[in-house]
PDB file of C-alpha atoms in Angstrom:
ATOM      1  CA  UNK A   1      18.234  -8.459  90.024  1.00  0.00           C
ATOM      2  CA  UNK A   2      20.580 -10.183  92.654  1.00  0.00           C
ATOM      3  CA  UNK A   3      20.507 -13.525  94.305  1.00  0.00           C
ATOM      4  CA  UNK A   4      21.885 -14.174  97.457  1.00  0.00           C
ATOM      5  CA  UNK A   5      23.026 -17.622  98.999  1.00  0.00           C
ATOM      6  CA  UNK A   6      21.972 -18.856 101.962  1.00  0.00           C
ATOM      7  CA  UNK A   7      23.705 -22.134 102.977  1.00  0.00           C
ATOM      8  CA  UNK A   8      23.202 -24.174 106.021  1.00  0.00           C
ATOM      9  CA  UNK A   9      23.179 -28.092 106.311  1.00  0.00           C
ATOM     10  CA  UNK A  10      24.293 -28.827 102.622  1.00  0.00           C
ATOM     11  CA  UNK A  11      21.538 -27.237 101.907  1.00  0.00           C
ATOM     12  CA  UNK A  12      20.328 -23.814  99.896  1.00  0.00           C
ATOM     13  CA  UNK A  13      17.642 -21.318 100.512  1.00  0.00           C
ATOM     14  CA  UNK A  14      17.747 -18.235  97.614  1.00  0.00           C
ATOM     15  CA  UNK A  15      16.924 -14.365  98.162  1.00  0.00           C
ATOM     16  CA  UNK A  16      15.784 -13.221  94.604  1.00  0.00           C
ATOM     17  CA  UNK A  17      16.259  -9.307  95.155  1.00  0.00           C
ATOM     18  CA  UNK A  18      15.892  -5.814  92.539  1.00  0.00           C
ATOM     19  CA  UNK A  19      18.613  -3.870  92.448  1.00  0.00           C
ATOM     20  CA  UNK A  20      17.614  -1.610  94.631  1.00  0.00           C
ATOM     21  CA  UNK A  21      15.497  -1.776  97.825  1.00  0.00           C
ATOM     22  CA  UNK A  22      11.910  -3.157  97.958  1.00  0.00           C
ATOM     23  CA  UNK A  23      10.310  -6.548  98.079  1.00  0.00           C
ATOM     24  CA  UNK A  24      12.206  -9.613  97.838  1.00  0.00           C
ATOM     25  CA  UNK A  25      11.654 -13.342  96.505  1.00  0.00           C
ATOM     26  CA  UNK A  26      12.400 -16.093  99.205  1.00  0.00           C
ATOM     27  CA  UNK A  27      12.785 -20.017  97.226  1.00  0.00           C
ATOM     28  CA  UNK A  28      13.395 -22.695  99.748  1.00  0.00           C
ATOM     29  CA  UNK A  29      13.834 -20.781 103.041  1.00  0.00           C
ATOM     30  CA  UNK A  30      15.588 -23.739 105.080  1.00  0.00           C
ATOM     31  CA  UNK A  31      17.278 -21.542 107.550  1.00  0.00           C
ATOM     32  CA  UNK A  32      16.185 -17.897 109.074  1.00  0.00           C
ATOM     33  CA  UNK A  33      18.878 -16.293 111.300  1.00  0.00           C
ATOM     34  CA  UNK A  34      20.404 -13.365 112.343  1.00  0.00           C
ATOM     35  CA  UNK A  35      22.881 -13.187 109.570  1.00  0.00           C
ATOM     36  CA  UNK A  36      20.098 -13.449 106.561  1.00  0.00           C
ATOM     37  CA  UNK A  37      17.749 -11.003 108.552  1.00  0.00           C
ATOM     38  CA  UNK A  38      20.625  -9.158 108.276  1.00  0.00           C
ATOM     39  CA  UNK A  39      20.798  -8.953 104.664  1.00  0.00           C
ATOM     40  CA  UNK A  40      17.438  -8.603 104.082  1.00  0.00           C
ATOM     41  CA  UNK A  41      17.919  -5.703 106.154  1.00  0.00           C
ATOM     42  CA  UNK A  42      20.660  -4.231 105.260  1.00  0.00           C
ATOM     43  CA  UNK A  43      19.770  -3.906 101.250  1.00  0.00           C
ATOM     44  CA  UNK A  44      16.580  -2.427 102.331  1.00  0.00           C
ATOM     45  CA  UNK A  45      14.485  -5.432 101.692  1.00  0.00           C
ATOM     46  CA  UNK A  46      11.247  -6.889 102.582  1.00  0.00           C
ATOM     47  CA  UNK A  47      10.228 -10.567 101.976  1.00  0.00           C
ATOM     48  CA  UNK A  48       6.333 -10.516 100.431  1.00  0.00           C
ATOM     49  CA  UNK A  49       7.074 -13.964  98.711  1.00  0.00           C
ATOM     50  CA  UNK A  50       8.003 -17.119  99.491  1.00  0.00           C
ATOM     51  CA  UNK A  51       8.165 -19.662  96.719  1.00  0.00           C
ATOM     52  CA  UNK A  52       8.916 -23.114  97.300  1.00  0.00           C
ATOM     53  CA  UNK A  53       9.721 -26.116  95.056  1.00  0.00           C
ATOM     54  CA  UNK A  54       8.573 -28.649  96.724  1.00  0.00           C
ATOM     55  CA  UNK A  55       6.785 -29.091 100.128  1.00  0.00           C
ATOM     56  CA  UNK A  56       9.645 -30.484 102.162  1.00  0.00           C
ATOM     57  CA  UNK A  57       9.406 -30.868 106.041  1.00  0.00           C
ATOM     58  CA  UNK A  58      12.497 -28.941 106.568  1.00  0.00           C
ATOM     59  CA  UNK A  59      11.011 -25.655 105.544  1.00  0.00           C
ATOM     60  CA  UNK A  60       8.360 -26.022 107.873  1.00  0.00           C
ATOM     61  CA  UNK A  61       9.870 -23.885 110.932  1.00  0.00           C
ATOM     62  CA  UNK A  62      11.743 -21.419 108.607  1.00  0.00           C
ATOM     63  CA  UNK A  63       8.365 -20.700 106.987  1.00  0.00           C
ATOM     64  CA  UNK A  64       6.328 -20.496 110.200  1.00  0.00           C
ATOM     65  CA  UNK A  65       9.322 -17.818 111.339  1.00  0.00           C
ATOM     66  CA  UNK A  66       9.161 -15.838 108.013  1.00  0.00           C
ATOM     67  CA  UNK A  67       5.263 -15.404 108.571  1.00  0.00           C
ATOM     68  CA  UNK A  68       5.480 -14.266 112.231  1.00  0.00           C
ATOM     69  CA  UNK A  69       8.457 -11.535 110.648  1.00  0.00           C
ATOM     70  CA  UNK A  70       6.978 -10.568 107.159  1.00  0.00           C
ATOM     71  CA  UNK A  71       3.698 -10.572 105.439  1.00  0.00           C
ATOM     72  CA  UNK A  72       4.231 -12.840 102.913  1.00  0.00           C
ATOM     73  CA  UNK A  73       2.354 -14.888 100.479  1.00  0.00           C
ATOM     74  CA  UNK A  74       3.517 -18.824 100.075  1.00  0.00           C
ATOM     75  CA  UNK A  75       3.627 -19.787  96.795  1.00  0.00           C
ATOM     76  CA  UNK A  76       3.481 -24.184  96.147  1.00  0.00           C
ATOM     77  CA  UNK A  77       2.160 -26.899  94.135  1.00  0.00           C
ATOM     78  CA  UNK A  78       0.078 -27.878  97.219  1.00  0.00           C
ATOM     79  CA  UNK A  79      -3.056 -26.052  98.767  1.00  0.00           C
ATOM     80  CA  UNK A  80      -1.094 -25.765 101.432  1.00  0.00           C
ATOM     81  CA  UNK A  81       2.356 -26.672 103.909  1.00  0.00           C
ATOM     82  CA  UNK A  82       2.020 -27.066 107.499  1.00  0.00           C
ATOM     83  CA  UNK A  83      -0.913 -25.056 108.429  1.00  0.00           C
ATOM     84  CA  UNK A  84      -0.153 -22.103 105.685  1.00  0.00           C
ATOM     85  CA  UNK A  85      -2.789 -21.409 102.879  1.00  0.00           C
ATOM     86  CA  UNK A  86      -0.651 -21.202  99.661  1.00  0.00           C
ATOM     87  CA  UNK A  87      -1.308 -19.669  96.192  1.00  0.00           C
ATOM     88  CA  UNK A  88      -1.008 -22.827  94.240  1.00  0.00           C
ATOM     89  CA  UNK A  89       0.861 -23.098  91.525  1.00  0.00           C
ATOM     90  CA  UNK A  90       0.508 -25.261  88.205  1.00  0.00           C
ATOM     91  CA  UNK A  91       3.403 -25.828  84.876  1.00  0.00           C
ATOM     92  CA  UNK A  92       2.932 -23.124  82.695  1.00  0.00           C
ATOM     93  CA  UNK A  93       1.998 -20.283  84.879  1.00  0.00           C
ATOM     94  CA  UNK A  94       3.537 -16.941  85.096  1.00  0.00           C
ATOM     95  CA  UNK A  95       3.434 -14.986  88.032  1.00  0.00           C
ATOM     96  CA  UNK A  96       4.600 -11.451  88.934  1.00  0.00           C
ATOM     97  CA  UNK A  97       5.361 -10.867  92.443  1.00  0.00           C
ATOM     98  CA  UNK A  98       6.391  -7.053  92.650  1.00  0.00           C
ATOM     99  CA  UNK A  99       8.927  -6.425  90.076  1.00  0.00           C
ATOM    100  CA  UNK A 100       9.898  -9.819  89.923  1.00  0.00           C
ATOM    101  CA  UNK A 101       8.400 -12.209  87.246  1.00  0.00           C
ATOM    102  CA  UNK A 102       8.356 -16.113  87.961  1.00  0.00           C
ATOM    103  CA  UNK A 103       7.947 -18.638  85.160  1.00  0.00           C
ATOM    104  CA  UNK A 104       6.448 -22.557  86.886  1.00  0.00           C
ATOM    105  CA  UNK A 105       7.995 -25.018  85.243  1.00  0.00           C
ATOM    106  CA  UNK A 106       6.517 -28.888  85.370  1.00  0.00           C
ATOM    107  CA  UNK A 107       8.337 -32.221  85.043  1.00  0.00           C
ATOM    108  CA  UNK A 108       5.942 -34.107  84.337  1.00  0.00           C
ATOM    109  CA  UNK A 109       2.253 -35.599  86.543  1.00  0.00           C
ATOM    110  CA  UNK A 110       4.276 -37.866  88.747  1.00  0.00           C
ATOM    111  CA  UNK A 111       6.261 -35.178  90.620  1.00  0.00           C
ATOM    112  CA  UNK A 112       3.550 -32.830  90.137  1.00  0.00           C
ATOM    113  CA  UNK A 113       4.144 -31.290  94.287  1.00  0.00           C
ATOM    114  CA  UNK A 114       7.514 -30.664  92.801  1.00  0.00           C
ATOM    115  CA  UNK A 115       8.432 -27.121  90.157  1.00  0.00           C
ATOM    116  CA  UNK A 116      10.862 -25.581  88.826  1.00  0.00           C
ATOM    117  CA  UNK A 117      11.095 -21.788  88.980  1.00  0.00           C
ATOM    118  CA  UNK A 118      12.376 -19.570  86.250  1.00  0.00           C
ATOM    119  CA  UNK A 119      13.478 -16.310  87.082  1.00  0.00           C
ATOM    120  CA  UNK A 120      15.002 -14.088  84.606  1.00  0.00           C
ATOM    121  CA  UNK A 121      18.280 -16.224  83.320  1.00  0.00           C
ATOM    122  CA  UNK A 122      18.183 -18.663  86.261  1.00  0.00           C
ATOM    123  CA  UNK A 123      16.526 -21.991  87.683  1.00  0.00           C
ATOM    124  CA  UNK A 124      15.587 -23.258  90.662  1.00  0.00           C
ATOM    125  CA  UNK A 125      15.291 -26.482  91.314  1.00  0.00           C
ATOM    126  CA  UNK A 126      14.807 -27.433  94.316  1.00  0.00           C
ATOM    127  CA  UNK A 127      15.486 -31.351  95.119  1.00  0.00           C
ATOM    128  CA  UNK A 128      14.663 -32.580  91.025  1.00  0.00           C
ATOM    129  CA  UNK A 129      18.007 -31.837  90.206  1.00  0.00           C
ATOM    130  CA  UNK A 130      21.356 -31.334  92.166  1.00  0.00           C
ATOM    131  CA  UNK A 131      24.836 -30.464  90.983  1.00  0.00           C
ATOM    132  CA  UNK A 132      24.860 -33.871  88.788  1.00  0.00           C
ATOM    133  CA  UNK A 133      22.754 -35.577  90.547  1.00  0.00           C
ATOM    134  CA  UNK A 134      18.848 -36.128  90.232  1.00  0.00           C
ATOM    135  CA  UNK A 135      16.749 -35.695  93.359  1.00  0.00           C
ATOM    136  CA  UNK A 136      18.358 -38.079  95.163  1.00  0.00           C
ATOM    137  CA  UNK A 137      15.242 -37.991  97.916  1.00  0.00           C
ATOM    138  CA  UNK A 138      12.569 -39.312  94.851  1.00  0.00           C
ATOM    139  CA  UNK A 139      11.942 -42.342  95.162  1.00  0.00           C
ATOM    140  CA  UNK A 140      13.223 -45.088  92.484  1.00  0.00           C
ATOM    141  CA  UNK A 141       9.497 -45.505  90.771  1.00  0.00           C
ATOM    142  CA  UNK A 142       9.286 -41.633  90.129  1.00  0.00           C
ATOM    143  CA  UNK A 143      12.848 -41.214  89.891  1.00  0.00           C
ATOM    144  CA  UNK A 144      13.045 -43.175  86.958  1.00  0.00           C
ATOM    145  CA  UNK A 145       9.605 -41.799  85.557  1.00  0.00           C
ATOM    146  CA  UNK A 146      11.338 -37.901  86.109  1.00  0.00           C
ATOM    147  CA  UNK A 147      14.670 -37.868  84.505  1.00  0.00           C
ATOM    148  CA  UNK A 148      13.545 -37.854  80.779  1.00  0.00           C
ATOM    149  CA  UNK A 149      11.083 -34.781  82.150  1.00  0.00           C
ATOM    150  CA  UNK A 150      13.993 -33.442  83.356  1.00  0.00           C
ATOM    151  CA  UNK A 151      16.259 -33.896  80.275  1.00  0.00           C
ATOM    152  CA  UNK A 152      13.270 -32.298  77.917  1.00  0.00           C
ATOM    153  CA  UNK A 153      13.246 -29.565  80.155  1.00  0.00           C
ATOM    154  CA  UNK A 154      16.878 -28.643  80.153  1.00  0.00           C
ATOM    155  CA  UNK A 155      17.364 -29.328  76.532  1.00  0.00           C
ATOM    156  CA  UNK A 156      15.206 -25.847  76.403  1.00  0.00           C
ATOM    157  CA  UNK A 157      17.946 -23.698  77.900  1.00  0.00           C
ATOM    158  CA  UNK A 158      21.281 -22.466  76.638  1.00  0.00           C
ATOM    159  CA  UNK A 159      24.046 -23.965  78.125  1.00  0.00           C
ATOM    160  CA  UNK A 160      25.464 -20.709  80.160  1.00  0.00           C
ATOM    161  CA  UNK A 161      21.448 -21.256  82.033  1.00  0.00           C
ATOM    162  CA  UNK A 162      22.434 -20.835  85.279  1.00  0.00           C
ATOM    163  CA  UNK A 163      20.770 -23.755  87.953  1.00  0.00           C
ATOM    164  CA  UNK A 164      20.474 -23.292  91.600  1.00  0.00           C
ATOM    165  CA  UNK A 165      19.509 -26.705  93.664  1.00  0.00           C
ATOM    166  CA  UNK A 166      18.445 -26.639  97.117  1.00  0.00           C
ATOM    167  CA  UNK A 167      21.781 -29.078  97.600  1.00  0.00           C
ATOM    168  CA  UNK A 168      25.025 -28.975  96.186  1.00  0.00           C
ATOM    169  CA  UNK A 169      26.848 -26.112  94.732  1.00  0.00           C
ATOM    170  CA  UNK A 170      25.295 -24.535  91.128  1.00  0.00           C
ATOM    171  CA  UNK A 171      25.254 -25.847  87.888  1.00  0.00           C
ATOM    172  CA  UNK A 172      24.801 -24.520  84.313  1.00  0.00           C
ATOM    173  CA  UNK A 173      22.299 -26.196  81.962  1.00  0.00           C
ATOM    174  CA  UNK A 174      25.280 -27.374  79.856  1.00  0.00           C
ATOM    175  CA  UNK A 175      27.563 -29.234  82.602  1.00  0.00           C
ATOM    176  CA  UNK A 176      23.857 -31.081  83.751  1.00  0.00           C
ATOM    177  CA  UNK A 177      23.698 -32.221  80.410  1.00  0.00           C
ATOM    178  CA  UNK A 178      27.088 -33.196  79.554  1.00  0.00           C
ATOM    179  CA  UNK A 179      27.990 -34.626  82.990  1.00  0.00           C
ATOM    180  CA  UNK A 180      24.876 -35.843  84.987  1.00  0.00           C
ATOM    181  CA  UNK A 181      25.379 -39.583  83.894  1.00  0.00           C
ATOM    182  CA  UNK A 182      21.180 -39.719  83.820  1.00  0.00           C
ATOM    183  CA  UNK A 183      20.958 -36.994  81.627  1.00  0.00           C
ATOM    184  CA  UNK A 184      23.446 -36.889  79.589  1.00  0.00           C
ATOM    185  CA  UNK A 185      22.976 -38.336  76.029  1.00  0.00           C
ATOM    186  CA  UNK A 186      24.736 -41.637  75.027  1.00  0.00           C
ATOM    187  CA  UNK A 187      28.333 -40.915  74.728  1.00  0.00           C
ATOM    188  CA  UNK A 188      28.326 -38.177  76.644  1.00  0.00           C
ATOM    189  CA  UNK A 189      29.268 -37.929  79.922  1.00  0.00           C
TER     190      UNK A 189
END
């Protein structure tokens, strides 16, 4: 598998792609222009799924695009973003879209329109956790309520885990726990 990088804004929408042509894994689609199209079609790809992390307003126009392009299905923690029936999805479930297998990840009730995606050796996400920073957008009540979710979760991982936000650059499991000054341990960072 392959991921490509889309950035625009500060912020990062993620092709998840086999190694050779077929259908494709969209997380976050922010931005849809000529440039991705053409690396979707260059690599002989097709976009069936669309996963995001949490329903932010900023996908809205990229999604309605990708649907009027593809045939895709829209995969959320919500029954559905701007208009778009999505295949909801819950902590704990695995899903296979083509010959790509997704693992949901929960933080915990409070952020529950919010996941994490697994894919193979990587994470996504989303706005919970940035390049040592935690989802700056959440709120102070829910903030406070998802950083020991988020430290629980991470503690699961080997270091090397690879972490891809939807801001910042991308982070390993290790540096988010040795740096991010809310979750690292005492001492730590």
């Amino acid at each position: 598998m392959k991921v490509f990088v889309r950035t625009s804004g500060g912020r990062n929408s993620y092709l998840i792609a086999p190694d050779t042509p077929g259908d494709a894994v969209l997380i976050d689609p922010f931005v849809l222009d000529v440039p991705f199209l053409e690396l979707i079609e260059k690599n002989g790809l097709y976009v069936r799924s669309v996963l995001l992390t949490h329903p932010d307003e900023v996908f809205a126009r990229s999604i309605s695009t990708i649907a009027k392009v593809y045939d895709i299905e829209l995969y959320a923690a919500v029954a559905s973003f701007h208009g778009v029936r999505c295949e909801s999805v819950v902590p704990g479930a695995e899903l296979t879209l083509g010959d790509i297998s997704v693992g949901v990840l929960g933080v915990n009730e409070i952020a529950s329109s919010s996941v994490i995606y697994r894919i193979g050796p990587w994470l996504f996400t989303g706005d919970l956790l940035e390049a040592g920073v935690v989802g700056e957008e959440i709120d102070s009540f829910v903030h406070a309520l998802v950083v020991p979710g988020l430290s629980e979760k991470l503690a699961k991982f080997p270091g090397y885990t690879p972490i891809f936000p939807h801001r910042g650059p991308p982070s390993t499991a290790e540096i988010e726990r040795t740096f991010n000054p809310l979750l690292a341990g005492p001492g730590d960072g």
